[in-house]
CSV table of C-alpha atoms in Angstrom, one decimal:
chain,number,residue,atom,x,y,z
A,168,MET,CA,35.0,-9.9,-9.2
A,169,GLU,CA,32.1,-8.6,-11.2
A,170,ASP,CA,30.2,-11.7,-9.9
A,171,LYS,CA,31.2,-11.1,-6.2
A,172,ARG,CA,29.8,-7.6,-6.6
A,173,GLN,CA,26.5,-8.9,-8.0
A,174,GLU,CA,26.3,-11.4,-5.2
A,175,GLU,CA,26.7,-8.6,-2.4
A,176,GLU,CA,24.0,-6.4,-4.3
A,177,MET,CA,21.6,-9.4,-4.4
A,178,GLU,CA,22.1,-9.9,-0.8
A,179,ILE,CA,21.7,-6.3,0.0
A,180,ASP,CA,18.5,-6.2,-2.1
A,181,LEU,CA,17.1,-9.1,-0.4
A,182,LEU,CA,17.9,-7.7,2.9
A,183,MET,CA,16.1,-4.6,2.1
A,184,LEU,CA,13.1,-6.8,0.8
A,185,VAL,CA,12.9,-8.3,4.2
A,186,GLN,CA,13.3,-4.9,5.8
A,187,ASP,CA,10.5,-3.6,3.7
A,188,VAL,CA,8.3,-6.7,4.6
A,189,TRP,CA,8.7,-6.0,8.2
A,190,LYS,CA,8.1,-2.4,7.9
A,191,GLY,CA,4.7,-3.2,6.0
A,192,VAL,CA,3.7,-5.5,8.8
A,193,LYS,CA,4.3,-2.7,11.3
A,194,LYS,CA,2.5,-0.2,9.0
A,195,PHE,CA,-0.2,-2.6,7.7
A,196,TRP,CA,-0.9,-5.2,10.3
A,197,PHE,CA,-4.2,-3.6,10.9
A,198,LEU,CA,-5.3,-4.5,7.7
A,199,ALA,CA,-4.5,-7.9,7.9
A,200,VAL,CA,-6.7,-8.0,11.0
A,201,LEU,CA,-9.5,-6.1,9.3
A,202,LEU,CA,-9.5,-8.3,6.2
A,203,ALA,CA,-9.5,-11.4,8.4
A,204,LEU,CA,-12.5,-10.2,10.4
A,205,ALA,CA,-14.3,-9.1,7.2
A,206,GLY,CA,-13.8,-12.6,5.8
A,207,ALA,CA,-14.8,-14.3,8.8
A,208,ALA,CA,-17.8,-12.3,8.7
A,209,PHE,CA,-18.6,-12.8,5.1
A,210,MET,CA,-18.2,-16.5,5.4
A,211,TYR,CA,-20.5,-17.0,8.5
A,212,LEU,CA,-23.1,-14.8,6.8
A,213,ARG,CA,-22.9,-16.7,3.8
A,214,SER,CA,-23.2,-20.0,5.4
A,215,SER,CA,-26.1,-19.1,7.6
A,216,ARG,CA,-28.2,-17.0,5.2
A,217,GLY,CA,-27.8,-19.1,2.1
A,218,TYR,CA,-28.2,-22.4,4.1
A,219,VAL,CA,-31.1,-24.5,3.0
A,220,PRO,CA,-31.4,-27.8,4.8
A,221,ILE,CA,-31.2,-30.9,2.6
A,222,TYR,CA,-32.3,-34.5,3.8
A,223,GLN,CA,-31.1,-37.8,2.5
A,224,SER,CA,-32.4,-41.0,2.3
A,225,GLU,CA,-30.5,-44.2,1.5
A,226,ALA,CA,-30.8,-47.9,0.9
A,227,THR,CA,-28.4,-50.5,0.0
A,228,PHE,CA,-29.4,-53.6,-1.6
A,229,THR,CA,-27.8,-56.4,-4.3
A,230,VAL,CA,-29.0,-56.9,-7.9
A,231,MET,CA,-29.9,-60.4,-8.9
A,232,THR,CA,-30.9,-61.5,-12.3
A,233,SER,CA,-32.8,-64.3,-13.7
A,234,THR,CA,-33.2,-66.5,-17.0
A,235,SER,CA,-36.9,-66.9,-16.2
A,236,ASP,CA,-39.7,-64.8,-18.0
A,237,GLY,CA,-40.2,-62.9,-14.7
A,238,GLN,CA,-43.9,-64.2,-14.0
A,239,GLU,CA,-45.5,-64.2,-10.8
A,240,GLY,CA,-45.1,-67.9,-10.4
A,241,SER,CA,-41.3,-68.0,-10.9
A,242,ALA,CA,-39.2,-69.5,-8.1
A,243,GLY,CA,-36.9,-67.1,-6.2
A,244,TYR,CA,-33.9,-69.4,-6.7
A,245,ASN,CA,-34.2,-68.5,-10.3
A,246,PHE,CA,-32.2,-65.2,-9.3
A,247,TYR,CA,-28.7,-65.4,-9.4
A,248,TYR,CA,-25.3,-63.4,-9.1
A,249,ASP,CA,-24.2,-62.7,-12.9
A,250,THR,CA,-20.7,-61.3,-13.3
A,251,THR,CA,-21.6,-59.9,-16.8
A,252,THR,CA,-24.7,-58.2,-15.2
A,253,ALA,CA,-22.6,-56.9,-12.3
A,254,GLY,CA,-20.1,-55.2,-14.8
A,255,GLN,CA,-22.9,-53.3,-16.7
A,256,LEU,CA,-24.4,-51.9,-13.3
A,257,GLY,CA,-21.8,-49.1,-13.1
A,258,THR,CA,-22.5,-47.8,-16.7
A,259,THR,CA,-26.2,-48.7,-16.9
A,260,PHE,CA,-27.3,-47.1,-13.4
A,261,PRO,CA,-26.3,-43.3,-14.1
A,262,TYR,CA,-28.1,-43.8,-17.2
A,263,ILE,CA,-31.3,-45.2,-16.3
A,264,LEU,CA,-31.7,-42.9,-13.1
A,265,GLY,CA,-31.3,-39.8,-15.4
A,266,SER,CA,-34.0,-41.1,-18.0
A,267,GLU,CA,-37.6,-39.7,-18.6
A,268,LEU,CA,-38.9,-43.1,-18.3
A,269,LEU,CA,-37.7,-43.7,-14.7
A,270,THR,CA,-39.0,-40.0,-13.8
A,271,ASP,CA,-42.4,-40.6,-15.4
A,272,ALA,CA,-42.8,-44.2,-13.7
A,273,ILE,CA,-42.0,-42.6,-10.4
A,274,CYS,CA,-44.5,-39.9,-10.8
A,275,ALA,CA,-46.9,-42.4,-11.9
A,276,ASP,CA,-46.3,-44.6,-8.9
A,277,MET,CA,-46.7,-41.7,-6.5
A,278,GLY,CA,-49.5,-39.8,-8.2
A,279,THR,CA,-47.3,-36.6,-8.4
A,280,GLU,CA,-46.5,-34.2,-11.5
A,281,TYR,CA,-42.7,-33.9,-10.5
A,282,VAL,CA,-40.4,-35.8,-8.4
A,283,ASN,CA,-39.2,-33.7,-5.4
A,284,GLY,CA,-35.9,-34.9,-5.0
A,285,SER,CA,-32.6,-35.9,-6.8
A,286,ILE,CA,-31.7,-39.7,-7.3
A,287,SER,CA,-28.2,-41.1,-7.3
A,288,ALA,CA,-26.5,-44.5,-7.0
A,289,ASN,CA,-23.2,-45.7,-6.1
A,290,VAL,CA,-22.2,-49.4,-7.6
A,291,ILE,CA,-19.4,-51.1,-5.8
A,292,GLN,CA,-16.9,-52.0,-8.6
A,293,ASN,CA,-17.0,-55.5,-9.9
A,294,SER,CA,-20.0,-56.6,-7.8
A,295,ASN,CA,-23.8,-56.5,-7.8
A,296,MET,CA,-23.9,-54.2,-4.5
A,297,VAL,CA,-25.7,-50.8,-4.8
A,298,THR,CA,-26.3,-48.0,-2.6
A,299,MET,CA,-29.1,-45.5,-4.0
A,300,ALA,CA,-29.7,-42.0,-2.3
A,301,VAL,CA,-32.5,-39.6,-2.8
A,302,VAL,CA,-31.9,-36.1,-1.6
A,303,SER,CA,-34.9,-33.5,-1.1
A,304,ALA,CA,-35.8,-30.7,1.0
A,305,SER,CA,-38.4,-32.7,2.7
A,306,PRO,CA,-37.4,-35.8,4.6
A,307,GLU,CA,-40.8,-37.6,4.1
A,308,ASP,CA,-40.2,-36.8,0.2
A,309,ALA,CA,-36.6,-38.3,0.2
A,310,ARG,CA,-37.8,-41.4,1.6
A,311,ALA,CA,-41.0,-41.8,-0.4
A,312,VAL,CA,-39.0,-41.1,-3.6
A,313,LEU,CA,-36.5,-43.6,-2.7
A,314,GLU,CA,-39.0,-46.3,-2.1
A,315,SER,CA,-40.8,-45.4,-5.2
A,316,ALA,CA,-37.5,-45.6,-7.3
A,317,MET,CA,-36.5,-49.1,-6.0
A,318,LYS,CA,-40.0,-50.2,-6.8
A,319,VAL,CA,-40.2,-49.2,-10.4
A,320,TYR,CA,-36.4,-49.2,-11.6
A,321,PRO,CA,-36.6,-53.2,-12.3
A,322,ASP,CA,-39.4,-52.9,-14.6
A,323,VAL,CA,-37.6,-49.8,-16.6
A,324,ALA,CA,-34.3,-51.5,-16.4
A,325,ARG,CA,-35.6,-54.7,-17.8
A,326,PHE,CA,-35.1,-53.8,-21.5
A,327,VAL,CA,-31.4,-53.0,-20.6
A,328,LEU,CA,-30.7,-55.9,-17.8
A,329,GLY,CA,-33.1,-58.0,-18.2
A,330,ASN,CA,-35.2,-59.5,-15.5
A,331,ILE,CA,-33.7,-58.2,-12.1
A,332,GLN,CA,-34.5,-58.3,-8.5
A,333,PHE,CA,-33.3,-56.3,-5.6
A,334,ASN,CA,-32.2,-58.2,-2.3
A,335,ILE,CA,-32.6,-55.3,0.2
A,336,ILE,CA,-29.7,-55.3,2.8
A,337,ASP,CA,-30.5,-51.7,4.4
A,338,PRO,CA,-34.0,-50.5,3.7
A,339,PRO,CA,-34.9,-46.8,2.9
A,340,SER,CA,-35.3,-44.7,6.4
A,341,LEU,CA,-36.7,-41.5,7.3
A,342,PRO,CA,-33.8,-39.1,7.8
A,343,LYS,CA,-33.9,-37.1,11.1
A,344,GLU,CA,-31.4,-34.2,10.6
A,345,PRO,CA,-30.1,-32.5,7.2
A,346,TYR,CA,-27.0,-34.2,6.2
A,347,ASN,CA,-25.7,-30.8,4.8
A,348,ILE,CA,-25.3,-29.2,8.2
A,349,PRO,CA,-22.8,-26.3,7.8
A,350,SER,CA,-19.6,-26.1,10.0
A,351,TYR,CA,-20.1,-22.4,11.0
A,352,THR,CA,-16.6,-22.6,12.9
A,353,ARG,CA,-14.6,-24.1,9.7
A,354,GLN,CA,-16.4,-21.8,7.5
A,355,THR,CA,-15.6,-18.6,9.5
A,356,ALA,CA,-12.1,-20.1,10.0
A,357,LYS,CA,-11.7,-20.1,6.2
A,358,GLY,CA,-12.9,-16.6,5.9
A,359,ALA,CA,-10.2,-15.6,8.3
A,360,LEU,CA,-7.4,-17.4,6.7
A,361,ALA,CA,-8.5,-15.9,3.3
A,362,GLY,CA,-8.3,-12.4,4.9
A,363,VAL,CA,-4.9,-12.9,6.5
A,364,ALA,CA,-3.8,-14.1,3.2
A,365,ALA,CA,-5.0,-11.0,1.3
A,366,GLY,CA,-3.3,-8.9,3.9
A,367,CYS,CA,-0.1,-10.8,3.7
A,368,LEU,CA,-0.2,-10.6,-0.1
A,369,PHE,CA,-0.9,-6.8,0.1
A,370,ILE,CA,2.1,-6.5,2.3
A,371,LEU,CA,4.4,-8.4,-0.1
A,372,LEU,CA,3.4,-6.3,-2.8
A,373,TYR,CA,3.9,-3.2,-0.9
A,374,ALA,CA,7.4,-4.4,0.1
A,375,PHE,CA,8.2,-5.3,-3.5
A,376,PHE,CA,6.9,-2.4,-5.5
A,377,LYS,CA,8.2,0.1,-2.5
A,378,ARG,CA,11.5,0.7,-4.1
A,379,THR,CA,12.1,4.0,-2.1
A,380,VAL,CA,15.4,5.9,-2.0
A,381,ARG,CA,17.5,4.6,1.0
A,382,LYS,CA,21.0,5.0,-0.5
A,383,THR,CA,22.7,8.0,-2.3
A,384,GLU,CA,24.1,5.5,-4.9
A,385,GLU,CA,20.7,4.7,-6.1
A,386,LEU,CA,20.2,8.3,-7.4
A,387,ASP,CA,23.8,8.8,-8.4
A,388,ALA,CA,23.4,5.8,-10.6
A,389,VAL,CA,20.6,7.2,-12.6
A,390,THR,CA,21.1,11.1,-12.7
A,391,SER,CA,24.4,13.4,-12.6
A,392,LEU,CA,22.6,15.0,-9.5
A,393,LYS,CA,24.9,14.7,-6.5
A,394,CYS,CA,24.2,14.6,-3.0
A,395,ILE,CA,25.4,17.7,-1.2
A,396,SER,CA,24.6,16.6,2.4
A,397,SER,CA,23.0,13.8,4.3
A,398,LEU,CA,20.9,15.1,7.2
A,399,PRO,CA,20.3,12.7,10.3
A,400,GLU,CA,16.9,11.9,11.3
A,401,VAL,CA,15.7,13.8,14.4
A,402,ARG,CA,13.4,11.7,16.6
A,403,ARG,CA,10.4,13.8,18.5
A,404,ARG,CA,12.0,12.7,22.0
A,405,ALA,CA,15.1,14.6,21.0
A,406,ARG,CA,13.3,17.7,20.5
A,407,GLN,CA,12.7,20.4,22.8
A,408,ARG,CA,9.4,20.0,24.7
A,409,GLY,CA,6.7,22.2,23.4
A,410,LYS,CA,8.3,22.6,20.0
A,411,LYS,CA,6.9,20.6,17.1
A,412,GLU,CA,9.5,21.9,14.6
A,413,ILE,CA,13.2,21.1,14.3
A,414,SER,CA,15.4,24.1,14.7
A,415,ILE,CA,19.1,24.4,15.0
A,416,LEU,CA,18.4,27.3,17.4
A,417,ASP,CA,17.7,24.8,19.9
A,418,GLU,CA,21.2,23.9,21.4
A,419,ARG,CA,20.1,21.0,23.6
A,420,GLY,CA,20.6,17.9,21.5
A,421,MET,CA,20.3,17.5,17.8
A,422,SER,CA,24.3,18.3,17.5
A,423,GLY,CA,24.4,16.3,14.2
A,424,TYR,CA,21.5,17.9,12.5
A,425,ARG,CA,22.7,21.2,13.5
A,426,GLU,CA,26.3,20.7,12.1
A,427,GLY,CA,24.9,19.1,9.0
A,428,ILE,CA,23.0,22.3,8.2
A,429,ARG,CA,25.8,24.5,8.9
A,430,SER,CA,27.8,22.2,6.8
A,431,LEU,CA,25.3,22.4,4.0
A,432,TYR,CA,25.3,26.1,4.1
A,433,ILE,CA,29.0,26.2,3.5
A,434,ARG,CA,28.7,24.3,0.7
A,435,ILE,CA,25.7,26.0,-0.7
A,436,ALA,CA,27.2,29.6,0.0
A,437,ARG,CA,30.7,28.6,-1.7
A,438,GLU,CA,28.8,27.5,-4.8
A,439,MET,CA,26.3,30.4,-4.9
A,440,GLU,CA,29.5,32.7,-4.4
A,441,LYS,CA,31.0,31.4,-7.6
A,442,LYS,CA,27.8,31.8,-9.4
A,443,GLU,CA,27.3,35.3,-7.8
A,444,ALA,CA,23.7,33.9,-6.8
A,445,LYS,CA,21.4,35.4,-4.4
A,446,VAL,CA,18.0,33.4,-4.7
A,447,LEU,CA,18.1,29.7,-3.5
A,448,LEU,CA,15.0,27.7,-4.4
A,449,ILE,CA,14.4,24.6,-2.4
A,450,THR,CA,11.8,21.8,-3.5
A,451,SER,CA,11.1,18.2,-3.1
A,452,THR,CA,9.0,15.6,-4.9
A,453,THR,CA,6.2,15.6,-2.5
A,454,ALA,CA,5.1,16.8,1.1
A,455,GLY,CA,6.5,15.4,4.1
A,456,GLU,CA,10.1,15.1,2.7
A,457,GLY,CA,11.4,17.9,5.3
A,458,LYS,CA,11.8,20.6,2.6
A,459,SER,CA,10.5,23.3,4.6
A,460,THR,CA,12.5,22.3,7.5
A,461,VAL,CA,15.8,22.3,5.5
A,462,ALA,CA,14.9,25.8,4.0
A,463,ARG,CA,14.2,27.3,7.6
A,464,ASN,CA,17.3,25.9,9.2
A,465,LEU,CA,19.5,26.8,6.1
A,466,ALA,CA,18.3,30.4,6.7
A,467,TYR,CA,19.0,30.1,10.1
A,468,ALA,CA,22.5,29.1,9.3
A,469,MET,CA,22.7,31.9,6.9
A,470,ALA,CA,21.6,34.6,9.4
A,471,GLU,CA,24.3,33.4,11.9
A,472,THR,CA,27.1,34.7,9.7
A,473,GLY,CA,25.5,38.1,9.9
A,474,GLN,CA,23.8,38.0,6.3
A,475,ARG,CA,20.3,39.6,5.7
A,476,VAL,CA,18.3,36.6,4.9
A,477,LEU,CA,14.8,36.2,3.7
A,478,LEU,CA,12.7,32.9,3.8
A,479,LEU,CA,10.0,33.3,1.1
A,480,ASP,CA,7.2,31.0,1.5
A,481,GLY,CA,6.1,30.3,-2.1
A,482,ASP,CA,3.2,27.8,-1.3
A,483,LEU,CA,0.1,29.7,-2.1
A,484,ARG,CA,-1.9,26.8,-2.0
A,485,LYS,CA,-2.3,26.4,1.7
A,486,LYS,CA,-1.6,28.5,4.6
A,487,LYS,CA,1.1,27.4,7.0
A,488,ASP,CA,0.5,27.3,10.7
A,489,ARG,CA,3.5,29.4,11.9
A,490,LYS,CA,3.7,31.5,15.2
A,491,GLU,CA,7.5,32.3,15.0
A,492,ALA,CA,7.2,35.6,13.3
A,493,VAL,CA,7.0,38.6,15.5
A,494,GLY,CA,3.3,39.9,15.4
A,495,GLN,CA,0.3,38.5,13.8
A,496,GLU,CA,0.5,37.3,10.2
A,497,ASP,CA,-2.1,39.6,8.6
A,498,TYR,CA,-0.3,39.9,5.3
A,499,GLY,CA,1.9,37.7,3.0
A,500,LEU,CA,3.2,37.0,-0.5
A,501,GLY,CA,-0.3,36.7,-1.9
A,502,HIS,CA,-1.6,40.1,-0.5
A,503,VAL,CA,1.5,41.8,-2.2
A,504,LEU,CA,1.0,40.0,-5.5
A,505,GLU,CA,-2.9,41.1,-5.5
A,506,GLY,CA,-1.9,44.6,-4.6
A,507,VAL,CA,-3.4,44.5,-1.1
A,508,CYS,CA,-0.5,45.5,1.0
A,509,ARG,CA,3.1,46.7,0.3
A,510,THR,CA,6.4,44.6,0.5
A,511,LYS,CA,7.5,45.9,3.9
A,512,GLN,CA,3.9,45.2,5.5
A,513,ALA,CA,4.6,41.5,4.5
A,514,LEU,CA,8.0,41.2,6.0
A,515,LYS,CA,8.5,40.0,9.4
A,516,LYS,CA,11.9,39.9,11.0
A,517,GLU,CA,12.3,36.8,13.8
A,518,GLU,CA,13.9,38.3,16.8
A,519,GLU,CA,15.5,35.0,17.7
A,520,SER,CA,17.0,33.9,14.4
A,521,GLY,CA,17.4,37.2,12.7
A,522,ILE,CA,16.0,36.2,9.5
A,523,TYR,CA,13.3,38.1,7.5
A,524,HIS,CA,10.2,36.0,6.9
A,525,MET,CA,7.3,36.3,4.1
A,526,PRO,CA,4.6,34.0,4.8
A,527,ALA,CA,2.5,33.0,1.8
A,528,GLY,CA,-0.8,34.2,3.5
A,529,GLU,CA,-4.0,32.7,2.8
A,530,SER,CA,-4.5,30.1,0.2
A,531,ARG,CA,-5.5,31.4,-3.5
A,532,LYS,CA,-7.3,29.7,-6.0
A,533,ARG,CA,-5.2,30.4,-8.9
A,534,PRO,CA,-1.5,30.6,-7.5
A,535,GLY,CA,0.2,29.8,-10.8
A,536,SER,CA,-0.9,33.2,-12.4
A,537,LEU,CA,0.0,35.4,-9.4
A,538,LEU,CA,3.5,33.7,-9.3
A,539,ALA,CA,4.0,34.3,-12.9
A,540,SER,CA,2.7,37.8,-13.1
A,541,ASP,CA,4.9,41.0,-13.5
A,542,THR,CA,4.2,41.8,-10.0
A,543,MET,CA,6.0,38.9,-8.8
A,544,GLU,CA,9.3,39.8,-11.2
A,545,LYS,CA,9.1,43.2,-9.7
A,546,LEU,CA,8.8,42.2,-6.2
A,547,MET,CA,11.9,39.6,-6.7
A,548,ARG,CA,14.1,42.3,-8.2
A,549,GLU,CA,13.0,44.4,-5.2
A,550,LEU,CA,14.0,41.7,-2.5
A,551,ARG,CA,17.3,41.1,-4.5
A,552,GLY,CA,18.2,44.9,-4.0
A,553,CYS,CA,17.8,44.5,0.1
A,554,MET,CA,18.8,40.9,0.8
A,555,ASP,CA,22.0,39.1,0.7
A,556,TYR,CA,20.3,35.8,0.4
A,557,ILE,CA,16.8,34.8,-0.5
A,558,ILE,CA,15.5,31.4,0.0
A,559,VAL,CA,12.5,30.3,-1.7
A,560,ASP,CA,10.5,27.5,-0.2
A,561,ALA,CA,8.9,26.3,-3.1
A,562,PRO,CA,5.8,23.6,-3.1
A,563,PRO,CA,6.5,20.1,-4.1
A,564,CYS,CA,6.8,19.7,-7.7
A,565,GLU,CA,5.2,16.5,-8.4
A,566,LEU,CA,1.6,17.6,-8.5
A,567,PHE,CA,1.8,21.6,-9.3
A,568,GLU,CA,3.7,23.6,-11.7
A,569,ASP,CA,4.4,26.3,-9.0
A,570,ALA,CA,8.0,25.3,-8.1
A,571,PHE,CA,8.7,25.5,-12.1
A,572,VAL,CA,7.1,29.0,-12.2
A,573,LEU,CA,9.4,30.1,-8.8
A,574,GLU,CA,12.4,28.5,-10.4
A,575,ARG,CA,12.4,31.3,-13.0
A,576,TYR,CA,13.3,33.9,-10.4
A,577,ALA,CA,15.8,31.6,-8.9
A,578,ASP,CA,19.6,31.8,-9.5
A,579,THR,CA,20.1,28.1,-8.3
A,580,ALA,CA,18.2,25.3,-6.8
A,581,VAL,CA,18.4,22.5,-4.2
A,582,PHE,CA,16.5,19.3,-4.2
A,583,VAL,CA,15.5,17.5,-0.8
A,584,VAL,CA,14.9,13.8,-1.0
A,585,ARG,CA,13.7,12.0,2.2
A,586,TYR,CA,15.1,8.7,3.3
A,587,ASP,CA,12.7,5.8,2.6
A,588,TYR,CA,10.0,8.0,1.7
A,589,VAL,CA,9.3,8.4,-2.2
A,590,GLN,CA,9.8,5.9,-4.8
A,591,ARG,CA,12.8,6.5,-7.1
A,592,TYR,CA,11.1,7.0,-10.4
A,593,ARG,CA,9.1,9.7,-9.0
A,594,VAL,CA,12.3,11.6,-7.9
A,595,LEU,CA,13.9,11.0,-11.1
A,596,GLU,CA,10.9,12.5,-12.9
A,597,CYS,CA,10.7,15.7,-10.8
A,598,VAL,CA,14.5,16.2,-11.1
A,599,THR,CA,14.5,15.4,-15.1
A,600,SER,CA,11.7,18.1,-15.2
A,601,LEU,CA,13.6,20.5,-13.2
A,602,SER,CA,16.6,20.2,-15.3
A,603,GLU,CA,14.9,20.4,-18.6
A,604,SER,CA,13.2,23.7,-17.4
A,605,GLY,CA,16.6,25.1,-17.1
A,606,SER,CA,17.1,25.1,-13.3
A,607,SER,CA,20.5,25.2,-12.0
A,608,LEU,CA,20.5,22.4,-9.4
A,609,LEU,CA,23.4,22.2,-7.2
A,610,GLY,CA,22.3,18.9,-5.8
A,611,TYR,CA,20.1,17.1,-3.5
A,612,VAL,CA,20.0,16.9,0.3
A,613,PHE,CA,19.1,13.3,1.9
A,614,SER,CA,17.1,14.2,4.8
A,615,GLY,CA,15.8,11.9,7.7
A,616,VAL,CA,18.7,9.5,7.2
A,617,PRO,CA,18.8,7.1,10.3
A,618,VAL,CA,21.8,7.3,12.4
A,619,ARG,CA,22.6,3.6,12.0
A,620,GLU,CA,22.3,4.0,8.3
A,621,ALA,CA,24.7,7.0,7.9
A,622,GLY,CA,27.1,6.6,10.9
A,623,TYR,CA,26.4,9.8,12.4
A,624,GLY,CA,27.8,10.5,15.6
A,625,TYR,CA,31.5,10.2,14.7
A,626,TYR,CA,33.7,13.1,15.6
A,627,GLY,CA,34.4,15.5,12.9
A,628,TYR,CA,31.9,14.1,10.5
A,629,TYR,CA,30.3,17.3,10.1
A,630,GLY,CA,33.6,19.5,10.6
A,631,TYR,CA,33.8,22.2,8.0
A,632,GLY,CA,37.1,21.2,6.8
A,633,ASN,CA,35.9,17.7,5.9
A,634,TYR,CA,34.8,19.1,2.6
A,635,GLY,CA,37.6,20.9,1.3
A,636,GLY,CA,38.4,24.0,-0.4
A,637,SER,CA,38.0,27.5,0.9
A,638,VAL,CA,35.6,28.8,3.2
A,639,PRO,CA,33.7,31.9,1.6
A,640,SER,CA,34.4,35.2,3.2
A,641,GLY,CA,32.4,36.2,6.3
A,642,ILE,CA,31.0,32.7,6.9
A,643,LEU,CA,33.0,32.3,10.2
A,644,GLN,CA,32.3,35.6,11.5
A,645,ARG,CA,29.6,34.1,13.7
A,646,ALA,CA,29.8,30.5,12.9
A,647,GLY,CA,33.0,30.1,14.8
A,648,SER,CA,31.4,31.4,17.9
A,649,ARG,CA,28.2,29.5,17.7
A,650,GLY,CA,29.6,25.9,16.4
């Protein structure tokens, strides 16, 4: 049974890896194209700019040996093919060609100070046939050096091979074109293929190390924090035209998300009623996980039941672009903490939703010290006295300590995790840090879950009775009429 379960998990992991690879292709396909173009351009420039034409002159001949003393009067038939000498050619030719004796002899024959070329020879195994070649940047020098080498070689090799004579088969020729003409098409293709391979490798590494959270079981297995709600993904085409934000006040479409938020409120309200809690902090690992959207819509759901709800924007590092509050956002939390204005001047009530909103205001250079000040503590006591619920929209807790500072003023907290967005270890680190700081975490909200993954759309999935237990008093005063 255990083996079967492990096989199923392996199949699921492989399927996820394939899915991640496909997502990587869709996300980074342009990178592979850019790398292919860059590789092709690099190889083309390297081939063209670094190209130096080299000419090669060749000659083929056989080597004959003689038992005579090699004087001028010796007859030609004294030279013959010797199997012993043929066997020595393969080892002696490279040695003699690289010797200083041959180089000095060629320089003396040509009347030059150096040999403008490189000499090589290829001896056919177990034969006396040799192909000698000279390569040089000058075609004339290539042939001249080859002719000179063939002329002086017998005298230089006489001490090793005895008297020898070359029987010319193919004489040295003047090369008409370089022998190393580059294939720009081939080099460009190699560069392009190398770029594509680098892009594919990057995508594979991206898929392998992605390891984002895509199932609640992945977090349940490593932390005691439980999922209290899964909110479906809301695609842009399902939103009301002209609105960029997801809002449960929009009655057209998004029924799954709307009911999910209201059911989330029921769970949170029941737990907060047990704890006699008023202040709820909502945070996440990083930006873009839907934290502010959950906080705002949860405030809407609370206000639907007739509660006095304040949405407090605790992010003093950047100003939110919000136009929903009545009137211009002249003052915010930062102004109150700096003593620029009173609390009432920073509070705005939204007519459509009925919630109170205190924006963050302009960004501050040292938000941590403001949030940890005595003024902030006094402000929270003041707000507790006039509000039924306070939802603190805290900054992400991965990079800054602001969320941990705001957590001191909260009675409980909820963590938002977006589907397939953040690596598991990063979520775990933030959750562990919040737990160690003494925060009372109710659980986490799994946001942006695709409909196909969660099975949304079934009747009653978000029905209030699905969660069991009694409904807190006052919740159904307006929720029944709006649901």
